[in-house]
PDB file of C-alpha atoms and ligand atoms in Angstrom:
ATOM      1  CA  MET A  23       0.000   0.000   0.000  1.00  0.00           C
ATOM      2  CA  LYS A  24       1.312   3.485  -0.861  1.00  0.00           C
ATOM      3  CA  LYS A  25       2.035   5.806   2.066  1.00  0.00           C
ATOM      4  CA  ASN A  26      -0.839   8.215   1.456  1.00  0.00           C
ATOM      5  CA  GLU A  27      -3.365   5.497   0.603  1.00  0.00           C
ATOM      6  CA  SER A  28      -6.022   4.981   3.253  1.00  0.00           C
ATOM      7  CA  PRO A  29      -6.648   1.351   4.206  1.00  0.00           C
ATOM      8  CA  PHE A  30      -9.645  -0.458   2.802  1.00  0.00           C
ATOM      9  CA  LYS A  31     -11.847  -0.554   5.857  1.00  0.00           C
ATOM     10  CA  LEU A  32     -13.932  -3.617   6.620  1.00  0.00           C
ATOM     11  CA  ALA A  33     -16.786  -4.122   9.043  1.00  0.00           C
ATOM     12  CA  VAL A  34     -17.434  -7.836   9.557  1.00  0.00           C
ATOM     13  CA  LEU A  35     -20.850  -8.988  10.766  1.00  0.00           C
ATOM     14  CA  ILE A  36     -21.083 -12.400  12.420  1.00  0.00           C
ATOM     15  CA  SER A  37     -23.389 -14.575  14.470  1.00  0.00           C
ATOM     16  CA  GLY A  38     -21.281 -17.579  15.378  1.00  0.00           C
ATOM     17  CA  GLU A  39     -17.987 -19.386  14.988  1.00  0.00           C
ATOM     18  CA  GLY A  40     -16.272 -16.734  12.894  1.00  0.00           C
ATOM     19  CA  SER A  41     -13.953 -19.010  10.940  1.00  0.00           C
ATOM     20  CA  ASN A  42     -14.400 -16.819   7.862  1.00  0.00           C
ATOM     21  CA  LEU A  43     -13.569 -13.767   9.969  1.00  0.00           C
ATOM     22  CA  GLN A  44     -10.432 -15.621  11.056  1.00  0.00           C
ATOM     23  CA  ALA A  45      -9.514 -16.365   7.439  1.00  0.00           C
ATOM     24  CA  ILE A  46      -9.828 -12.647   6.669  1.00  0.00           C
ATOM     25  CA  ILE A  47      -7.696 -11.673   9.670  1.00  0.00           C
ATOM     26  CA  ASP A  48      -5.079 -14.280   8.706  1.00  0.00           C
ATOM     27  CA  ALA A  49      -4.984 -13.089   5.088  1.00  0.00           C
ATOM     28  CA  ILE A  50      -4.410  -9.512   6.262  1.00  0.00           C
ATOM     29  CA  ASP A  51      -1.637 -10.675   8.611  1.00  0.00           C
ATOM     30  CA  ALA A  52      -0.062 -12.675   5.787  1.00  0.00           C
ATOM     31  CA  GLY A  53      -0.030  -9.596   3.532  1.00  0.00           C
ATOM     32  CA  GLU A  54      -2.414 -11.231   1.057  1.00  0.00           C
ATOM     33  CA  LEU A  55      -5.241  -8.804   1.745  1.00  0.00           C
ATOM     34  CA  ASN A  56      -4.661  -5.036   1.845  1.00  0.00           C
ATOM     35  CA  ALA A  57      -7.433  -4.153   4.233  1.00  0.00           C
ATOM     36  CA  SER A  58      -8.128  -3.627   7.896  1.00  0.00           C
ATOM     37  CA  VAL A  59     -10.969  -4.968   9.994  1.00  0.00           C
ATOM     38  CA  GLU A  60     -12.211  -1.882  11.808  1.00  0.00           C
ATOM     39  CA  VAL A  61     -15.003  -3.551  13.730  1.00  0.00           C
ATOM     40  CA  VAL A  62     -16.687  -6.914  14.223  1.00  0.00           C
ATOM     41  CA  ILE A  63     -20.377  -6.832  15.091  1.00  0.00           C
ATOM     42  CA  SER A  64     -22.407  -9.792  16.286  1.00  0.00           C
ATOM     43  CA  ASN A  65     -26.118 -10.076  16.974  1.00  0.00           C
ATOM     44  CA  LYS A  66     -25.266 -12.792  19.511  1.00  0.00           C
ATOM     45  CA  ALA A  67     -23.165 -12.255  22.637  1.00  0.00           C
ATOM     46  CA  SER A  68     -22.154 -15.945  22.589  1.00  0.00           C
ATOM     47  CA  ALA A  69     -20.564 -15.806  19.118  1.00  0.00           C
ATOM     48  CA  ASN A  70     -17.037 -17.215  19.227  1.00  0.00           C
ATOM     49  CA  GLY A  71     -16.059 -14.818  16.478  1.00  0.00           C
ATOM     50  CA  LEU A  72     -16.130 -12.047  19.096  1.00  0.00           C
ATOM     51  CA  ASN A  73     -13.252 -13.802  20.891  1.00  0.00           C
ATOM     52  CA  ARG A  74     -11.367 -14.119  17.621  1.00  0.00           C
ATOM     53  CA  ALA A  75     -11.790 -10.371  17.060  1.00  0.00           C
ATOM     54  CA  LYS A  76     -10.600  -9.466  20.549  1.00  0.00           C
ATOM     55  CA  GLN A  77      -7.645 -11.824  20.185  1.00  0.00           C
ATOM     56  CA  ALA A  78      -6.660  -9.889  17.073  1.00  0.00           C
ATOM     57  CA  GLY A  79      -7.097  -6.534  18.823  1.00  0.00           C
ATOM     58  CA  ILE A  80     -10.196  -5.617  16.811  1.00  0.00           C
ATOM     59  CA  THR A  81     -13.146  -3.741  18.313  1.00  0.00           C
ATOM     60  CA  ALA A  82     -15.915  -6.270  18.932  1.00  0.00           C
ATOM     61  CA  VAL A  83     -19.485  -5.105  19.489  1.00  0.00           C
ATOM     62  CA  VAL A  84     -22.706  -6.945  20.242  1.00  0.00           C
ATOM     63  CA  VAL A  85     -25.866  -5.465  18.757  1.00  0.00           C
ATOM     64  CA  ALA A  86     -28.516  -7.703  20.254  1.00  0.00           C
ATOM     65  CA  PRO A  87     -32.074  -7.658  18.950  1.00  0.00           C
ATOM     66  CA  VAL A  88     -34.625  -6.348  21.407  1.00  0.00           C
ATOM     67  CA  LYS A  89     -37.952  -8.152  21.715  1.00  0.00           C
ATOM     68  CA  GLY A  90     -40.803  -6.244  20.159  1.00  0.00           C
ATOM     69  CA  ARG A  91     -38.567  -4.059  17.984  1.00  0.00           C
ATOM     70  CA  THR A  92     -38.842  -4.280  14.209  1.00  0.00           C
ATOM     71  CA  ARG A  93     -36.150  -5.347  11.755  1.00  0.00           C
ATOM     72  CA  GLU A  94     -35.923  -1.724  10.617  1.00  0.00           C
ATOM     73  CA  GLU A  95     -35.271  -0.552  14.180  1.00  0.00           C
ATOM     74  CA  TYR A  96     -32.554  -3.172  14.624  1.00  0.00           C
ATOM     75  CA  ASP A  97     -30.920  -2.203  11.353  1.00  0.00           C
ATOM     76  CA  GLN A  98     -31.044   1.477  12.301  1.00  0.00           C
ATOM     77  CA  CYS A  99     -29.112   0.570  15.438  1.00  0.00           C
ATOM     78  CA  LEU A 100     -26.662  -1.386  13.267  1.00  0.00           C
ATOM     79  CA  LEU A 101     -26.201   1.665  11.019  1.00  0.00           C
ATOM     80  CA  GLU A 102     -25.511   3.897  14.021  1.00  0.00           C
ATOM     81  CA  THR A 103     -22.992   1.389  15.375  1.00  0.00           C
ATOM     82  CA  LEU A 104     -21.221   1.172  12.032  1.00  0.00           C
ATOM     83  CA  ALA A 105     -21.171   4.888  11.221  1.00  0.00           C
ATOM     84  CA  PRO A 106     -18.097   5.931  13.280  1.00  0.00           C
ATOM     85  CA  PHE A 107     -16.024   3.205  11.581  1.00  0.00           C
ATOM     86  CA  THR A 108     -16.788   4.535   8.059  1.00  0.00           C
ATOM     87  CA  PRO A 109     -16.410   1.108   6.427  1.00  0.00           C
ATOM     88  CA  ASP A 110     -15.643   0.742   2.725  1.00  0.00           C
ATOM     89  CA  LEU A 111     -17.187  -2.713   2.772  1.00  0.00           C
ATOM     90  CA  ILE A 112     -19.618  -4.611   5.006  1.00  0.00           C
ATOM     91  CA  VAL A 113     -18.644  -8.268   5.083  1.00  0.00           C
ATOM     92  CA  LEU A 114     -21.352 -10.694   6.180  1.00  0.00           C
ATOM     93  CA  ALA A 115     -19.603 -13.757   7.553  1.00  0.00           C
ATOM     94  CA  GLY A 116     -22.241 -16.069   8.933  1.00  0.00           C
ATOM     95  CA  PHE A 117     -24.499 -13.186   9.991  1.00  0.00           C
ATOM     96  CA  MET A 118     -27.835 -14.913  10.508  1.00  0.00           C
ATOM     97  CA  ARG A 119     -30.189 -11.987   9.998  1.00  0.00           C
ATOM     98  CA  ILE A 120     -31.904 -10.695   6.893  1.00  0.00           C
ATOM     99  CA  LEU A 121     -31.084  -7.023   6.319  1.00  0.00           C
ATOM    100  CA  SER A 122     -33.821  -4.482   5.633  1.00  0.00           C
ATOM    101  CA  ALA A 123     -34.072  -2.568   2.371  1.00  0.00           C
ATOM    102  CA  ASP A 124     -33.044   0.644   4.148  1.00  0.00           C
ATOM    103  CA  PHE A 125     -29.816  -0.924   5.386  1.00  0.00           C
ATOM    104  CA  VAL A 126     -28.974  -2.396   1.983  1.00  0.00           C
ATOM    105  CA  HIS A 127     -29.615   0.984   0.311  1.00  0.00           C
ATOM    106  CA  ALA A 128     -27.495   2.812   2.890  1.00  0.00           C
ATOM    107  CA  PHE A 129     -24.516   0.699   1.816  1.00  0.00           C
ATOM    108  CA  ALA A 130     -25.487   0.145  -1.824  1.00  0.00           C
ATOM    109  CA  ASP A 131     -22.957  -2.067  -3.602  1.00  0.00           C
ATOM    110  CA  LYS A 132     -20.844  -2.239  -0.435  1.00  0.00           C
ATOM    111  CA  ILE A 133     -22.227  -5.338   1.267  1.00  0.00           C
ATOM    112  CA  ILE A 134     -21.038  -8.836   0.448  1.00  0.00           C
ATOM    113  CA  ASN A 135     -22.011 -12.255   1.772  1.00  0.00           C
ATOM    114  CA  ILE A 136     -20.690 -15.796   1.615  1.00  0.00           C
ATOM    115  CA  HIS A 137     -23.188 -18.578   1.099  1.00  0.00           C
ATOM    116  CA  PRO A 138     -22.550 -22.324   1.259  1.00  0.00           C
ATOM    117  CA  SER A 139     -23.899 -23.334  -2.145  1.00  0.00           C
ATOM    118  CA  LEU A 140     -23.335 -22.736  -5.816  1.00  0.00           C
ATOM    119  CA  LEU A 141     -25.804 -19.875  -6.126  1.00  0.00           C
ATOM    120  CA  PRO A 142     -28.320 -19.318  -7.614  1.00  0.00           C
ATOM    121  CA  ALA A 143     -28.933 -22.932  -6.581  1.00  0.00           C
ATOM    122  CA  TYR A 144     -29.779 -23.743  -2.962  1.00  0.00           C
ATOM    123  CA  LYS A 145     -30.515 -20.396  -1.389  1.00  0.00           C
ATOM    124  CA  GLY A 146     -31.470 -20.436   2.282  1.00  0.00           C
ATOM    125  CA  MET A 147     -30.623 -22.906   5.050  1.00  0.00           C
ATOM    126  CA  ASP A 148     -29.441 -26.543   5.266  1.00  0.00           C
ATOM    127  CA  THR A 149     -27.735 -26.388   1.910  1.00  0.00           C
ATOM    128  CA  HIS A 150     -25.427 -29.375   2.492  1.00  0.00           C
ATOM    129  CA  GLN A 151     -28.229 -31.840   3.262  1.00  0.00           C
ATOM    130  CA  ARG A 152     -30.445 -30.473   0.498  1.00  0.00           C
ATOM    131  CA  VAL A 153     -27.674 -30.860  -2.059  1.00  0.00           C
ATOM    132  CA  LEU A 154     -27.095 -34.470  -0.926  1.00  0.00           C
ATOM    133  CA  ASP A 155     -30.833 -35.253  -0.958  1.00  0.00           C
ATOM    134  CA  ALA A 156     -31.035 -34.002  -4.523  1.00  0.00           C
ATOM    135  CA  GLY A 157     -28.144 -36.238  -5.605  1.00  0.00           C
ATOM    136  CA  GLU A 158     -26.136 -33.329  -6.967  1.00  0.00           C
ATOM    137  CA  PRO A 159     -22.678 -34.105  -8.354  1.00  0.00           C
ATOM    138  CA  TYR A 160     -21.215 -30.777  -7.190  1.00  0.00           C
ATOM    139  CA  HIS A 161     -21.474 -28.392  -4.274  1.00  0.00           C
ATOM    140  CA  GLY A 162     -19.550 -25.290  -3.219  1.00  0.00           C
ATOM    141  CA  ALA A 163     -19.559 -21.755  -1.913  1.00  0.00           C
ATOM    142  CA  THR A 164     -20.383 -18.357  -3.378  1.00  0.00           C
ATOM    143  CA  VAL A 165     -19.353 -14.804  -2.495  1.00  0.00           C
ATOM    144  CA  HIS A 166     -21.921 -12.314  -3.775  1.00  0.00           C
ATOM    145  CA  PHE A 167     -23.136  -8.744  -3.392  1.00  0.00           C
ATOM    146  CA  VAL A 168     -26.120  -8.370  -1.096  1.00  0.00           C
ATOM    147  CA  THR A 169     -29.450  -7.062  -2.323  1.00  0.00           C
ATOM    148  CA  GLU A 170     -32.831  -6.905  -0.641  1.00  0.00           C
ATOM    149  CA  LYS A 171     -33.511 -10.473  -1.767  1.00  0.00           C
ATOM    150  CA  LEU A 172     -32.107 -13.394   0.246  1.00  0.00           C
ATOM    151  CA  ASP A 173     -28.889 -14.924  -1.155  1.00  0.00           C
ATOM    152  CA  ASP A 174     -29.316 -12.929  -4.327  1.00  0.00           C
ATOM    153  CA  GLY A 175     -27.129 -10.293  -5.984  1.00  0.00           C
ATOM    154  CA  GLU A 176     -24.219 -10.358  -8.380  1.00  0.00           C
ATOM    155  CA  ILE A 177     -21.814 -13.245  -7.927  1.00  0.00           C
ATOM    156  CA  ILE A 178     -18.186 -12.276  -7.268  1.00  0.00           C
ATOM    157  CA  ILE A 179     -16.506 -15.689  -6.981  1.00  0.00           C
ATOM    158  CA  GLN A 180     -17.469 -19.323  -6.514  1.00  0.00           C
ATOM    159  CA  SER A 181     -15.583 -22.440  -5.532  1.00  0.00           C
ATOM    160  CA  ARG A 182     -16.897 -25.818  -6.624  1.00  0.00           C
ATOM    161  CA  ILE A 183     -16.158 -29.212  -5.100  1.00  0.00           C
ATOM    162  CA  LYS A 184     -17.107 -32.652  -6.348  1.00  0.00           C
ATOM    163  CA  ILE A 185     -19.364 -34.575  -3.991  1.00  0.00           C
ATOM    164  CA  ARG A 186     -17.858 -37.905  -2.901  1.00  0.00           C
ATOM    165  CA  PRO A 187     -19.931 -41.077  -2.475  1.00  0.00           C
ATOM    166  CA  ASP A 188     -19.160 -41.144   1.267  1.00  0.00           C
ATOM    167  CA  ASP A 189     -19.957 -37.461   1.916  1.00  0.00           C
ATOM    168  CA  ASP A 190     -22.540 -36.557   4.522  1.00  0.00           C
ATOM    169  CA  ALA A 191     -23.780 -33.085   5.516  1.00  0.00           C
ATOM    170  CA  GLU A 192     -20.998 -32.732   8.094  1.00  0.00           C
ATOM    171  CA  SER A 193     -18.140 -33.676   5.790  1.00  0.00           C
ATOM    172  CA  LEU A 194     -19.552 -31.417   3.088  1.00  0.00           C
ATOM    173  CA  GLN A 195     -19.813 -28.532   5.513  1.00  0.00           C
ATOM    174  CA  LYS A 196     -16.158 -28.976   6.485  1.00  0.00           C
ATOM    175  CA  ARG A 197     -14.974 -29.222   2.903  1.00  0.00           C
ATOM    176  CA  VAL A 198     -17.044 -26.193   1.829  1.00  0.00           C
ATOM    177  CA  HIS A 199     -15.645 -24.216   4.755  1.00  0.00           C
ATOM    178  CA  VAL A 200     -12.102 -24.838   3.530  1.00  0.00           C
ATOM    179  CA  GLU A 201     -13.121 -23.368   0.155  1.00  0.00           C
ATOM    180  CA  GLU A 202     -14.831 -20.402   1.823  1.00  0.00           C
ATOM    181  CA  HIS A 203     -11.656 -19.506   3.679  1.00  0.00           C
ATOM    182  CA  VAL A 204      -9.819 -19.272   0.357  1.00  0.00           C
ATOM    183  CA  ILE A 205     -12.362 -17.353  -1.699  1.00  0.00           C
ATOM    184  CA  TYR A 206     -13.604 -14.797   0.841  1.00  0.00           C
ATOM    185  CA  PRO A 207     -10.259 -13.009   1.392  1.00  0.00           C
ATOM    186  CA  ARG A 208      -9.618 -13.252  -2.353  1.00  0.00           C
ATOM    187  CA  ALA A 209     -12.957 -11.616  -3.195  1.00  0.00           C
ATOM    188  CA  ILE A 210     -12.293  -8.795  -0.727  1.00  0.00           C
ATOM    189  CA  GLN A 211      -8.836  -8.231  -2.182  1.00  0.00           C
ATOM    190  CA  TRP A 212     -10.414  -7.865  -5.639  1.00  0.00           C
ATOM    191  CA  LEU A 213     -12.785  -5.260  -4.241  1.00  0.00           C
ATOM    192  CA  THR A 214      -9.898  -3.255  -2.777  1.00  0.00           C
ATOM    193  CA  THR A 215      -8.584  -2.987  -6.323  1.00  0.00           C
ATOM    194  CA  ARG A 216     -11.991  -1.838  -7.478  1.00  0.00           C
ATOM    195  CA  LYS A 217     -11.789   0.989  -4.914  1.00  0.00           C
ATOM    196  CA  GLN A 218      -8.463   2.149  -6.363  1.00  0.00           C
ATOM    197  CA  ASP A 219     -10.014   2.074  -9.854  1.00  0.00           C
ATOM    198  CA  LEU A 220     -12.823   4.295  -8.668  1.00  0.00           C
ATOM    199  CA  VAL A 221     -10.427   6.791  -7.069  1.00  0.00           C
ATOM    200  CA  ASN A 222      -7.976   7.022  -9.988  1.00  0.00           C
TER     201      ASN A 222
HETATM  202  C1  LIG B 321     -20.474 -20.241   6.515  1.00  0.00           C
HETATM  203  O1  LIG B 321     -20.678 -21.550   6.100  1.00  0.00           O
HETATM  204  C2  LIG B 321     -21.104 -19.289   5.543  1.00  0.00           C
HETATM  205  O2  LIG B 321     -21.148 -19.779   4.254  1.00  0.00           O
HETATM  206  C3  LIG B 321     -22.495 -19.139   6.086  1.00  0.00           C
HETATM  207  O3  LIG B 321     -22.338 -19.177   7.481  1.00  0.00           O
HETATM  208  C4  LIG B 321     -21.192 -19.947   7.806  1.00  0.00           C
HETATM  209  C5  LIG B 321     -20.361 -19.114   8.739  1.00  0.00           C
HETATM  210  O4  LIG B 321     -19.283 -19.840   9.271  1.00  0.00           O
HETATM  211  N1  LIG B 321     -23.081 -17.906   5.609  1.00  0.00           N
HETATM  212  P1  LIG B 321     -18.223 -19.126  10.199  1.00  0.00           P
HETATM  213  O5  LIG B 321     -18.966 -18.456  11.343  1.00  0.00           O
HETATM  214  O6  LIG B 321     -17.474 -18.123   9.373  1.00  0.00           O
HETATM  215  O7  LIG B 321     -17.324 -20.223  10.709  1.00  0.00           O
END
């Protein structure tokens, strides 16, 4: 990175284990990703990804949903939490909430997600079992831009694996995770280049 170039600022949203967050942190540490994670936000206080963030010296915040409040109210709170960090990109890494239209518009073209299937096939939950039940020959992971529609939006990168005869949902999940950890940092690195293109 040139001296006067500002870092490409990421805000990573999680709900659980945070292995994709870890892959992003590791890629930055390894010099493979020219970005900085400014903040990690979880909707769950129990998310292990919060520990991973703290371990890496990253600000970790819980924005817990409040009973009786609407999705829009939650997302407004999320926007207010994010604002001081002025992120260039919102990275959804296992964030198990659907974002409202207002939130998506506030960060138009600046929110990406990773989904464990070869989109547009197998949107939604339980992708590994559904792929097995359907007898598919291939499975994989997709990084895509986020729109108002669930698991929709322009595809940035996919990784495909061949399903083995002895695969079950658990083995598939593990193998897909390995692919996710490769393609998510790579996709973000591509987007840092896009930022430079826009500036120059
Ligand atoms: C990943 O499988 C991702 O595709 C899905 O949620 C999972 C998150 O895993 N959206 P982790 O918390 O990054 O380990």
